[in-house]
mmCIF file of C-alpha atoms and ligand atoms in Angstrom:
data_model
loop_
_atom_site.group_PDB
_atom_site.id
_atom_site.type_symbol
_atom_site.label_atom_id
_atom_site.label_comp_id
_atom_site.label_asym_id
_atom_site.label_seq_id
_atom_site.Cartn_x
_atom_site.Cartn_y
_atom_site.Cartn_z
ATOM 1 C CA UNK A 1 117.457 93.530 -59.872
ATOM 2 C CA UNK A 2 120.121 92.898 -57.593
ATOM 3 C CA UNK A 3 119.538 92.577 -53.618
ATOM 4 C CA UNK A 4 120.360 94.967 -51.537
ATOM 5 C CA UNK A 5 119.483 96.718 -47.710
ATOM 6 C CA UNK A 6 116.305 97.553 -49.256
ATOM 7 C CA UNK A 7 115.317 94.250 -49.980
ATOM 8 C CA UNK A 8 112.464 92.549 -48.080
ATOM 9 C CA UNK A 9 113.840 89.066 -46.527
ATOM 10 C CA UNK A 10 112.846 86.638 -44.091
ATOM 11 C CA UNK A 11 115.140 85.220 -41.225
ATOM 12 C CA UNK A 12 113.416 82.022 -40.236
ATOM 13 C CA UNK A 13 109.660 82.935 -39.459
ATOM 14 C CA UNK A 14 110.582 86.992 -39.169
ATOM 15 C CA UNK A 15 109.526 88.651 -42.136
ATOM 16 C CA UNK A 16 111.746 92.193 -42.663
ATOM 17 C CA UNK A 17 110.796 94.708 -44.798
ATOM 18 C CA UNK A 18 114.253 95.683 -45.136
ATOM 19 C CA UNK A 19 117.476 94.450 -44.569
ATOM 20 C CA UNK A 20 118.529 97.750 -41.894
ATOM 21 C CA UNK A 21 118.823 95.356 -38.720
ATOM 22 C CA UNK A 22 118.900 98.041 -35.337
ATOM 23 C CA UNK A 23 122.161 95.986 -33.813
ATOM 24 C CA UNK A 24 121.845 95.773 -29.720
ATOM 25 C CA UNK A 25 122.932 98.506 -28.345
ATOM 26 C CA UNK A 26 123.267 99.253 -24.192
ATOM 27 C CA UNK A 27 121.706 102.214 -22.806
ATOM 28 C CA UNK A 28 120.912 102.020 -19.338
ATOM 29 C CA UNK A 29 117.938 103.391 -18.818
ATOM 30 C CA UNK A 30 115.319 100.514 -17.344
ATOM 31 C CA UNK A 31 113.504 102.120 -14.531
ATOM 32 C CA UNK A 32 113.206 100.162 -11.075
ATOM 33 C CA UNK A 33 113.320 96.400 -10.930
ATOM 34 C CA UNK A 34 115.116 96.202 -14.832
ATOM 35 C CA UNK A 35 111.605 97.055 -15.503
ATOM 36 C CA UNK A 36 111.200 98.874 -19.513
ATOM 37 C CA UNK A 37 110.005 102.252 -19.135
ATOM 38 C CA UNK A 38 108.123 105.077 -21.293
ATOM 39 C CA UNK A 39 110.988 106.657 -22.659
ATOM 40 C CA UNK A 40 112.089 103.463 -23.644
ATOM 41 C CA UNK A 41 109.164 102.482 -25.373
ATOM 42 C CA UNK A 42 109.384 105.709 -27.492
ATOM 43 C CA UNK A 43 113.121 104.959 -28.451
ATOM 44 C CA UNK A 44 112.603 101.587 -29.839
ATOM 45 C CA UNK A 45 108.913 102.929 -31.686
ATOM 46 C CA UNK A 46 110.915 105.559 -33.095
ATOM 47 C CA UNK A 47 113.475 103.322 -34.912
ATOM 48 C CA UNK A 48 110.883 100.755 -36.017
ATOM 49 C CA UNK A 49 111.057 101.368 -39.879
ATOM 50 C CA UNK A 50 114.307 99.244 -39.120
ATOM 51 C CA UNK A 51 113.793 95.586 -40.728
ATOM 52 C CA UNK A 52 114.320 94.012 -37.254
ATOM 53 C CA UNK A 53 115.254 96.083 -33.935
ATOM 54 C CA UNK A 54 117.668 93.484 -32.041
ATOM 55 C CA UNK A 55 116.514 94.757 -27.963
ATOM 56 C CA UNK A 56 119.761 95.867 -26.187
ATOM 57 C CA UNK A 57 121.347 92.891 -24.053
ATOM 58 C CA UNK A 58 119.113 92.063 -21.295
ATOM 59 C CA UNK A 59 119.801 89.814 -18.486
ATOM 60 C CA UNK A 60 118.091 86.417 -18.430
ATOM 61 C CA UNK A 61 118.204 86.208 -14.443
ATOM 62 C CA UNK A 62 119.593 88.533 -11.135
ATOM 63 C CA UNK A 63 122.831 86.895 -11.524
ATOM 64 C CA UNK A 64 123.296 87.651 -15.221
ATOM 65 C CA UNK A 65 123.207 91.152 -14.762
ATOM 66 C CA UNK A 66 126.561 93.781 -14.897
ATOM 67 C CA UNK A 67 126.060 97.137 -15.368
ATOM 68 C CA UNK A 68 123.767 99.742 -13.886
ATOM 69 C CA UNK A 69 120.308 100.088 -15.065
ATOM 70 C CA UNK A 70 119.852 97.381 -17.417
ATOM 71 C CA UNK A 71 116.292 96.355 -18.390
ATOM 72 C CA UNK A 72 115.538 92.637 -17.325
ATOM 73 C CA UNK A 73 113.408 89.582 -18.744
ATOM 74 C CA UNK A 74 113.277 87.078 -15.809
ATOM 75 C CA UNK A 75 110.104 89.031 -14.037
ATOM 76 C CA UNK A 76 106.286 89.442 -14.836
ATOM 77 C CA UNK A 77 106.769 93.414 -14.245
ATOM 78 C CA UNK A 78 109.677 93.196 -16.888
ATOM 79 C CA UNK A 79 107.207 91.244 -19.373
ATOM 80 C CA UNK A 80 104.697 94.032 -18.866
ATOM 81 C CA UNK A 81 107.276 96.696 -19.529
ATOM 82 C CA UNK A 82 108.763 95.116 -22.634
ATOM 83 C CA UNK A 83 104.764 94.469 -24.045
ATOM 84 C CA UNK A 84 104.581 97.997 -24.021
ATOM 85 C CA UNK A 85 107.921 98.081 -26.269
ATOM 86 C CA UNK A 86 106.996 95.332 -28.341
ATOM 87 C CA UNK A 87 102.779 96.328 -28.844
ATOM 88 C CA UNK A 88 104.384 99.969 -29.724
ATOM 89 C CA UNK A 89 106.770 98.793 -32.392
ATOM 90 C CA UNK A 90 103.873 96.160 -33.830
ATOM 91 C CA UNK A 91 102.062 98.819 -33.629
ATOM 92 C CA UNK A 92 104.185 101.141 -36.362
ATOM 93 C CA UNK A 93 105.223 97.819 -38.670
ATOM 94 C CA UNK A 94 108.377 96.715 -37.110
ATOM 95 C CA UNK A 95 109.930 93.631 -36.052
ATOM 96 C CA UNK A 96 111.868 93.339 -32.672
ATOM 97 C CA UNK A 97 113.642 90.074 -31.226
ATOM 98 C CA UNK A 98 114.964 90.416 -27.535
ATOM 99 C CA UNK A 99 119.011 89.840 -26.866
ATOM 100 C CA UNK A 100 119.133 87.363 -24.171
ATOM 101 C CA UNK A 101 122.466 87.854 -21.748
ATOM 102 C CA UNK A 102 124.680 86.681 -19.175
ATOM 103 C CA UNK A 103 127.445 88.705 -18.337
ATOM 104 C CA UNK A 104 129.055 86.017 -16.546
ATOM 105 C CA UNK A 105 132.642 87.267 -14.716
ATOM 106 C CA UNK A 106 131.780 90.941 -16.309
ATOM 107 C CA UNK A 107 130.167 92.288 -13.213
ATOM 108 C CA UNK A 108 130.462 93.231 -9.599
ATOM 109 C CA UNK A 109 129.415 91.771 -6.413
ATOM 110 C CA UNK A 110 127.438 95.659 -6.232
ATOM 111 C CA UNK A 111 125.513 94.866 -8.811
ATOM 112 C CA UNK A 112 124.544 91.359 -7.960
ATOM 113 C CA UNK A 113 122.274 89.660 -5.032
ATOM 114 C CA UNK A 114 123.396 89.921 -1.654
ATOM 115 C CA UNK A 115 126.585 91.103 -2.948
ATOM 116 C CA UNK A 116 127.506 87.765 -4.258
ATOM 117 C CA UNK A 117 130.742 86.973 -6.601
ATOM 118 C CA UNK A 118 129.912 86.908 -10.258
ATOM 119 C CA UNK A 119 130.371 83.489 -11.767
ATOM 120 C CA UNK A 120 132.316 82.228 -14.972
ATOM 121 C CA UNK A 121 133.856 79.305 -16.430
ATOM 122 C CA UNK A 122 136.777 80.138 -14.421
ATOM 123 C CA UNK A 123 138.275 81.975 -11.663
ATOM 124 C CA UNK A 124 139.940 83.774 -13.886
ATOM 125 C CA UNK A 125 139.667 88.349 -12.977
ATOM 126 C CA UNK A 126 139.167 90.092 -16.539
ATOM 127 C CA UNK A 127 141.652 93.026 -16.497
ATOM 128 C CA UNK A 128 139.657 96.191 -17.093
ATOM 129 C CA UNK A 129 136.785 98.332 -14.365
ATOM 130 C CA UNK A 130 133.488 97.232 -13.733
ATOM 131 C CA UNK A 131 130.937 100.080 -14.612
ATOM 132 C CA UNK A 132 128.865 100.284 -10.596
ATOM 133 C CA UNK A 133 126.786 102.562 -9.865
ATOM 134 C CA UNK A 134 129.668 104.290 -7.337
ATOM 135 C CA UNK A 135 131.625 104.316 -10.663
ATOM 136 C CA UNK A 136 134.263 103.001 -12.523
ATOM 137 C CA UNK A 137 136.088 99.756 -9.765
ATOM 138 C CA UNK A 138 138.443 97.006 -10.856
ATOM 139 C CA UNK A 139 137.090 93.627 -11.604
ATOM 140 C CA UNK A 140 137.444 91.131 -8.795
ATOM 141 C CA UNK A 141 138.071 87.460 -9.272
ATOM 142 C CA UNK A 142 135.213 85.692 -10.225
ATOM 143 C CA UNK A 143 134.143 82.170 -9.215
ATOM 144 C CA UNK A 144 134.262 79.180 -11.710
ATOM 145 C CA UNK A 145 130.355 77.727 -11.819
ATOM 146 C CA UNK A 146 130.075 74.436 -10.556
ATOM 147 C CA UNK A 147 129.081 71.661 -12.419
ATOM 148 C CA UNK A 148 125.801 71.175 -10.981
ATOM 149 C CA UNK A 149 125.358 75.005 -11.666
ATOM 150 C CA UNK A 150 125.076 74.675 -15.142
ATOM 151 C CA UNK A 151 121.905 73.286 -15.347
ATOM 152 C CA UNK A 152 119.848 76.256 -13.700
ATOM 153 C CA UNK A 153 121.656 78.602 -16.247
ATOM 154 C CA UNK A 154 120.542 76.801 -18.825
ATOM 155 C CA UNK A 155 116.771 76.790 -17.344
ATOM 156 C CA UNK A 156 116.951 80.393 -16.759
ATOM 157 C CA UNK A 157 117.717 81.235 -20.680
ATOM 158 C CA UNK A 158 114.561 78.998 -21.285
ATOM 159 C CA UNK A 159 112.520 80.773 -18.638
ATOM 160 C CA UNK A 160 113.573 83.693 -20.578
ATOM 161 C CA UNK A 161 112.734 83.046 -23.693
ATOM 162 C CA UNK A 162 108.946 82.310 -22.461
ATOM 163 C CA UNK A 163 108.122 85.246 -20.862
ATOM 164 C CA UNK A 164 110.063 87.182 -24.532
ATOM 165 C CA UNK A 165 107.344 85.337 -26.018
ATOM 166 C CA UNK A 166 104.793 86.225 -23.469
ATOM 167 C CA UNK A 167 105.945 89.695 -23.674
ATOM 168 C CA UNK A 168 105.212 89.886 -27.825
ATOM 169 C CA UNK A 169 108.698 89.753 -28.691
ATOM 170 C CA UNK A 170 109.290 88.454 -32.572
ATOM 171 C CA UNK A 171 111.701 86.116 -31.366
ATOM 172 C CA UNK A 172 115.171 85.655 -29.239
ATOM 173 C CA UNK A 173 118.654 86.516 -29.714
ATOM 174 C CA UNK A 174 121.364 84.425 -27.627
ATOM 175 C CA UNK A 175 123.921 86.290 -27.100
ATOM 176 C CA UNK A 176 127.480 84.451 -27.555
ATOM 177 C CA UNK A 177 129.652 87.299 -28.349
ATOM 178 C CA UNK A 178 131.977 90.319 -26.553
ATOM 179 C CA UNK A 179 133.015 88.416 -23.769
ATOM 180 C CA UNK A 180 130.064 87.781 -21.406
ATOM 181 C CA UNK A 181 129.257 84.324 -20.039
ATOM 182 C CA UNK A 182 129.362 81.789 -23.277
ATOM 183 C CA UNK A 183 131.551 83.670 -25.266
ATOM 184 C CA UNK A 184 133.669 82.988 -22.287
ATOM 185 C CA UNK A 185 132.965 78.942 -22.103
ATOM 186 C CA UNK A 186 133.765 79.372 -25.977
ATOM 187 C CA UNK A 187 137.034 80.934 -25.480
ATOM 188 C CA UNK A 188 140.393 79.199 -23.804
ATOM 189 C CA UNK A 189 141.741 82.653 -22.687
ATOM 190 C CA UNK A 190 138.933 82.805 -19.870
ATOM 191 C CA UNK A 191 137.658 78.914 -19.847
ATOM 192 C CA UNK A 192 140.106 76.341 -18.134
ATOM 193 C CA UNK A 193 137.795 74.328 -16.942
ATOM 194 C CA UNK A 194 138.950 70.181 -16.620
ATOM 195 C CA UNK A 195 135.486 68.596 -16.581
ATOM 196 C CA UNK A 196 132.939 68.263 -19.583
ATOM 197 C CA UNK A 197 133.013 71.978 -20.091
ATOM 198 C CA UNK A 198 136.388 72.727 -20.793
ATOM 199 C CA UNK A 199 139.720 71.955 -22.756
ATOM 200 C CA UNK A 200 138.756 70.515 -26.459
ATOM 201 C CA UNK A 201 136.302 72.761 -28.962
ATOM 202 C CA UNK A 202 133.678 69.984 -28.541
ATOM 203 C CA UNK A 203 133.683 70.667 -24.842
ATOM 204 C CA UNK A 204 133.945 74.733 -24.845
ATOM 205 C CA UNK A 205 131.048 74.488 -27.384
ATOM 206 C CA UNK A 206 128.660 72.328 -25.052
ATOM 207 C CA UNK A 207 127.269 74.923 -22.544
ATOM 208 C CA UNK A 208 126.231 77.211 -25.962
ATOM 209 C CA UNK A 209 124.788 73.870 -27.481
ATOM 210 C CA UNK A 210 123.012 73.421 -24.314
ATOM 211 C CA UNK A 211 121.462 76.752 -24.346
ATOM 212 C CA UNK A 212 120.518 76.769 -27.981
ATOM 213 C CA UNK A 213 118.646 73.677 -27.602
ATOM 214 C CA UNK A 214 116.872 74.649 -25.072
ATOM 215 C CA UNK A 215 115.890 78.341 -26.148
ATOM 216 C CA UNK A 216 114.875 76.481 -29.529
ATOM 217 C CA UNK A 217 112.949 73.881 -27.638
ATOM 218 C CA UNK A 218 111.084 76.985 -26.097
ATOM 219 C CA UNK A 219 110.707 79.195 -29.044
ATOM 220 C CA UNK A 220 110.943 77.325 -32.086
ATOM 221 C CA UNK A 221 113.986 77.461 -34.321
ATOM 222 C CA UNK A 222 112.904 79.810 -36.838
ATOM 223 C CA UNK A 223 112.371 82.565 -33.932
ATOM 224 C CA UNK A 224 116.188 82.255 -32.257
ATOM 225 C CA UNK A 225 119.324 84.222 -33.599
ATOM 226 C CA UNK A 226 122.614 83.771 -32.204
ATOM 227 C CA UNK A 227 125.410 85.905 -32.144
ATOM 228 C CA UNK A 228 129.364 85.607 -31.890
ATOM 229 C CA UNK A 229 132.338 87.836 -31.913
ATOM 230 C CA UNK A 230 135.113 85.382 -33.109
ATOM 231 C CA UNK A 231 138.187 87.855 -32.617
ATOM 232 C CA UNK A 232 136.663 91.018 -30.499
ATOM 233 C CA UNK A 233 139.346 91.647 -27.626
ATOM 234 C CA UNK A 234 136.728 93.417 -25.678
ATOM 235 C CA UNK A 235 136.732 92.568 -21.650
ATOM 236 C CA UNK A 236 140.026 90.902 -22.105
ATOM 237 C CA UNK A 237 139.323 88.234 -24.348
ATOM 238 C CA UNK A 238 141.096 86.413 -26.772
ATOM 239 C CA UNK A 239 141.760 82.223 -27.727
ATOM 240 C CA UNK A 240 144.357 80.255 -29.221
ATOM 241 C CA UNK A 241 142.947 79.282 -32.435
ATOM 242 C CA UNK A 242 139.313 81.529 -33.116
ATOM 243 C CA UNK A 243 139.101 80.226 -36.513
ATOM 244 C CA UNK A 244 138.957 76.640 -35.749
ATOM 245 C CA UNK A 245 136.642 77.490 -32.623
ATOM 246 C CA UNK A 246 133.990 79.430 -34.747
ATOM 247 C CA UNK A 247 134.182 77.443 -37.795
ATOM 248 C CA UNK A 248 133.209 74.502 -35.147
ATOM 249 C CA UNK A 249 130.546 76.888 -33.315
ATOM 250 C CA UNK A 250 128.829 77.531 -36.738
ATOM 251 C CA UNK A 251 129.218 73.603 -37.697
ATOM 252 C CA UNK A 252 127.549 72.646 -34.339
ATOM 253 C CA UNK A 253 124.834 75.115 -34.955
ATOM 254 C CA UNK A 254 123.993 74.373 -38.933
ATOM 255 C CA UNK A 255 121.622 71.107 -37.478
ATOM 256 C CA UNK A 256 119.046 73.934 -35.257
ATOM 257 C CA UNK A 257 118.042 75.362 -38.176
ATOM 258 C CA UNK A 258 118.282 78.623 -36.394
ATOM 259 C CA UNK A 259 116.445 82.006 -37.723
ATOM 260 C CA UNK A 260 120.305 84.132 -38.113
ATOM 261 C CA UNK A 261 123.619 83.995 -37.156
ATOM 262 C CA UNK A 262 124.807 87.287 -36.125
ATOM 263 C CA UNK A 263 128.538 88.222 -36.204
ATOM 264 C CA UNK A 264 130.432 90.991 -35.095
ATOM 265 C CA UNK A 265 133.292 90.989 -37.791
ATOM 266 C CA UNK A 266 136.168 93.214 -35.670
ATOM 267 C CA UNK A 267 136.949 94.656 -32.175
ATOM 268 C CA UNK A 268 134.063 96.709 -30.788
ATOM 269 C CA UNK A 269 134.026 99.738 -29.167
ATOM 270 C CA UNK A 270 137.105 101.042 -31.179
ATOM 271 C CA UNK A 271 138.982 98.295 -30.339
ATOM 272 C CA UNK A 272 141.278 96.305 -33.152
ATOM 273 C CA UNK A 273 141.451 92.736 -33.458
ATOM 274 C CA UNK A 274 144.557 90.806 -32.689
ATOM 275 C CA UNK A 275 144.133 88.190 -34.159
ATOM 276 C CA UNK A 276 143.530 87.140 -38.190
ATOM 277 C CA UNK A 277 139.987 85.815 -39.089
ATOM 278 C CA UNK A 278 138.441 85.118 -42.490
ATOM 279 C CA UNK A 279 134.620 85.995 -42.072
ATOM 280 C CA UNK A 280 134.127 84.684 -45.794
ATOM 281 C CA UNK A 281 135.801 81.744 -44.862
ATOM 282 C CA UNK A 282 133.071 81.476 -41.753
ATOM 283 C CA UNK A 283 130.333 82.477 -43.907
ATOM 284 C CA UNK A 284 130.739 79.420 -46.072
ATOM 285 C CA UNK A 285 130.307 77.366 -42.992
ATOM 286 C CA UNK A 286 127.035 79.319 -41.801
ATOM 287 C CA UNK A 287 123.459 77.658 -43.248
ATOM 288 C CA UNK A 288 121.310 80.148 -41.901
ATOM 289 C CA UNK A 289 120.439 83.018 -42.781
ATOM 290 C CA UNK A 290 123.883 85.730 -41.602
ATOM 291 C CA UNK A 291 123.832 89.210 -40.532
ATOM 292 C CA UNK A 292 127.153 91.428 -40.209
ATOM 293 C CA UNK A 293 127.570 93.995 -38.245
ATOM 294 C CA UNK A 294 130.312 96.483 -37.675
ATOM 295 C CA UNK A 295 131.093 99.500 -39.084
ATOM 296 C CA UNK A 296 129.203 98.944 -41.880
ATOM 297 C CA UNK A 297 128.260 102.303 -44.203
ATOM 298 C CA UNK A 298 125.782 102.246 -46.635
ATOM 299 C CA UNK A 299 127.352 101.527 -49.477
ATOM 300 C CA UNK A 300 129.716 98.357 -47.728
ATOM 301 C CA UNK A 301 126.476 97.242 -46.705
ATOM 302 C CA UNK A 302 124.606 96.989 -50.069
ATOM 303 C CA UNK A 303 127.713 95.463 -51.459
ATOM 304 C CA UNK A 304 127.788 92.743 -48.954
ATOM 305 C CA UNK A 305 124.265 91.999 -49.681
ATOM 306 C CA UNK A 306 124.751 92.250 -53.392
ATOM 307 C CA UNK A 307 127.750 89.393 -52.728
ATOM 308 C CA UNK A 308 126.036 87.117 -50.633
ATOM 309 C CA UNK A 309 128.186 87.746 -48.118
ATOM 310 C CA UNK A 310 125.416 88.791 -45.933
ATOM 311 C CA UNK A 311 121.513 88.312 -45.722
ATOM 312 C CA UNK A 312 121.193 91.812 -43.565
ATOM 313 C CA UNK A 313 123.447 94.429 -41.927
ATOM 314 C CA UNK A 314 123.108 95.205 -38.586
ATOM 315 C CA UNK A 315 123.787 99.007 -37.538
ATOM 316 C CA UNK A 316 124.388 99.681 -33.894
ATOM 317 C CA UNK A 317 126.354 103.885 -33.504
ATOM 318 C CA UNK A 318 124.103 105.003 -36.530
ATOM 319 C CA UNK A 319 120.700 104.107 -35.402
ATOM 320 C CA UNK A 320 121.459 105.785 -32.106
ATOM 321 C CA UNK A 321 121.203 109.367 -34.169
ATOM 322 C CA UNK A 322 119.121 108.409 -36.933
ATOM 323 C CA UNK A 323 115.875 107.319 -35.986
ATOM 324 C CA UNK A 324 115.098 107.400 -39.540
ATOM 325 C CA UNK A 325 118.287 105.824 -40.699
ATOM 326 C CA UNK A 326 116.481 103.585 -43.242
ATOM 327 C CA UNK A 327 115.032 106.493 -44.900
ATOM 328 C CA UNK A 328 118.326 108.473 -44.892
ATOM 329 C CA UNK A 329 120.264 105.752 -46.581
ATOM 330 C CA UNK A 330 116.913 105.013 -49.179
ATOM 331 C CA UNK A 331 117.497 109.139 -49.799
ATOM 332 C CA UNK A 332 121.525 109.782 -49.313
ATOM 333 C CA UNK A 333 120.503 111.955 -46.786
ATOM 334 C CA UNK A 334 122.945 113.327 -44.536
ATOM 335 C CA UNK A 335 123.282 111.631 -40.946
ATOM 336 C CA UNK A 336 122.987 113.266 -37.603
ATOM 337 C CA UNK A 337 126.055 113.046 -35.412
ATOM 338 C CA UNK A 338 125.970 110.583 -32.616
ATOM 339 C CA UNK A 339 126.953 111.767 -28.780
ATOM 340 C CA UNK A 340 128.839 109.456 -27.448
ATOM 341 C CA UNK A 341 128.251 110.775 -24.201
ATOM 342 C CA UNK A 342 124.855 109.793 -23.807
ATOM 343 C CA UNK A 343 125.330 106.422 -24.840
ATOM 344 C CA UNK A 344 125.040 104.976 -21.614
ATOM 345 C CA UNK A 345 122.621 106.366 -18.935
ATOM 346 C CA UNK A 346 121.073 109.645 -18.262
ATOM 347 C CA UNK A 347 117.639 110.892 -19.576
ATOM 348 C CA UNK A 348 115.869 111.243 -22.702
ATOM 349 C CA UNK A 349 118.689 113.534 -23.555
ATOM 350 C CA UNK A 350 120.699 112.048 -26.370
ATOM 351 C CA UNK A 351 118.416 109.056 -26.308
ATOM 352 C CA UNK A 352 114.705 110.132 -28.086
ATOM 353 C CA UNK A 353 115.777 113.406 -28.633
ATOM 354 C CA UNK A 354 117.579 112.775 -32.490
ATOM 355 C CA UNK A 355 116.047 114.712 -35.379
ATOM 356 C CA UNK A 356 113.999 112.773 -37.679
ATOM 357 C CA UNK A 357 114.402 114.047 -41.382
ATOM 358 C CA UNK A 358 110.637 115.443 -40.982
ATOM 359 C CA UNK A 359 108.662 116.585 -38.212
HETATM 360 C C1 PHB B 1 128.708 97.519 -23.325
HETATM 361 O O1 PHB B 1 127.913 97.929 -22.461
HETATM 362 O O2 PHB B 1 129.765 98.111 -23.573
HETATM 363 C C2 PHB B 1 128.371 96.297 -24.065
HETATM 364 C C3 PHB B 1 127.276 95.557 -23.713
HETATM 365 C C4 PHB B 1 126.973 94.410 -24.414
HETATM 366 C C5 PHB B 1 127.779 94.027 -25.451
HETATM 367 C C6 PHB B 1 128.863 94.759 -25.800
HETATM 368 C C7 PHB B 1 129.174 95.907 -25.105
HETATM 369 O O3 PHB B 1 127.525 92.927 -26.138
#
């Protein structure tokens, strides 16, 4: 019988039951401290008939952080919080890896200690508004991390992946894509750095290479994902030549071994893509196992699998309403309507309150 989302699979040491992957998805609502709260704790345990629940993006350290909110993994009260997610998933059968992040120049001195600068590659100010917690405020120019900076980022993603292990997660998920801190080294629209760091591929690539060996150091290869967003535009990103850059990133990473590669194959958040990319052409490059997300339905999805174009499809929007989305698409049931305005903050409102197909 052919493959397809149904189909049990394992991505390194991760055994799925299904190939329904809960993409990460934002939602602002970590209590105190970034710490993981109750209600959050009965959103992920409700959506853990998913193959693998990919955590939203959490910041690896003060510094990384850029939005109101966010849950954390740099403290022990955050590793006690995110047990409670993790022994609660377990708990119903699920898998769940954590999305490590740095939002790099994607911030705002109000969201970051003593009201510092946020740091990037470059000085360079992302058009677009910050999301604070007085609202929506412009972007102000971030400053370009110094050399000797770089390696107490790296040490913080490895500090980070511990305590994700400490705190029962399944594994790690670096997260390279959509613009925040090494999607930015990757990319020459937001990286013009002159040292070791900048200019050629080989250098835009070496921060990411730095980070992936030492998260797989900490974790073991066959418990770290990666994921990258060759052409997404979002917070004002773009390069000169993203095919030869992510054909290189997924060269550079074939030798780790690594659990996934996780691409986002478009312009989130409704966005197009500018530029022209062939994700087949990418996929031939990839050794590991590959998930694809975006707007993926049902039926693209089990013909992606069926192809070989992808291993598993992650679904970010649809597991938002659907709990149960695994069993609506085994069943061709009908899908619950998500509300966008909920997405990001706010209560339990438009966050645990979805329908299930059965009481
Ligand atoms: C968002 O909050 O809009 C967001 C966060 C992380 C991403 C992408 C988008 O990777």
């Amino acid at each position: 019988m052919a493959l397809d989302l149904f189909s049990p699979v394992k991505l390194g040491s991760i055994a799925l039951k299904n190939r329904m992957v809960m993409a990460p998805l934002t939602r602002n609502r970590a209590a105190e401290g970034g710490v993981p709260q109750a209600m959050n704790v009965t959103y992920y345990e409700q959506r853990a008939t998913a193959g693998l629940i990919i955590s939203e993006a959490t910041p690896i350290s003060a510094m990384a952080h850029g939005y109101p909110a966010l849950p954390g993994i740099y403290t022990e009260a955050q590793v006690a919080g995110w047990k409670k997610v993790t022994d609660a998933v377990h708990a119903k059968g699920g898998k769940m890896v954590i999305q490590l992040w740095h939002v790099g120049r994607i911030s705002h001195p109000s969201l970051l200690p003593n009201g510092a600068l946020p740091v990037a590659p470059s000085a360079i100010k992302p058009n677009g508004k910050a999301f604070t917690y007085q609202g929506l405020v412009d972007y102000v120019q971030p400053r370009a991390l110094e050399l000797i900076e770089l390696p107490g980022i790296v040490a913080d993603y490895e500090h980070a992946t511990k305590l994700a292990l400490a705190a029962g997660f399944d594994g790690v998920e670096i997260h390279a894509a959509n613009g925040y801190l090494l999607d930015q080294f990757l990319r020459d629209g937001s990286n013009q750095r002159t040292d070791n760091y900048g200019g050629s591929i080989e250098n835009r690539l070496r921060l990411l290479l730095e980070v992936t060996s030492a998260v797989v150091t900490a974790a073991g290869s066959d418990k770290v994902g990666l994921r990258i967003s060759p052409v997404n535009p979002f917070n004002d990103m773009k390069d000169s030549q993203p095919q030869a850059l992510f054909n290189a990133v997924v060269d550079a990473l074939n030798p780790f071994k690594l659990a996934y590669l996780h691409v986002v194959e478009g312009g989130i958040h409704g966005g197009g893509i500018a530029d022209p990319f062939d994700f087949s052409a990418l996929r031939q490059h990839c050794l590991s196992p590959y998930i694809a997300n975006l707007a993926y339905d049902k039926a693209r999805g089990n013909a992606a699998i069926a192809s070989g174009h992808a291993d598993a499809i992650a679904y970010g929007v649809p597991f938002i309403a659907n709990p149960d989305l695994v069993e609506r698409f085994s069943t061709d049931a009908p899908l619950n309507a998500a509300d966008s305005s909920s997405f990001y903050g706010g209560s339990e409102h438009g966050y645990t309150d979805y329908p299930f197909l059965k009481a």
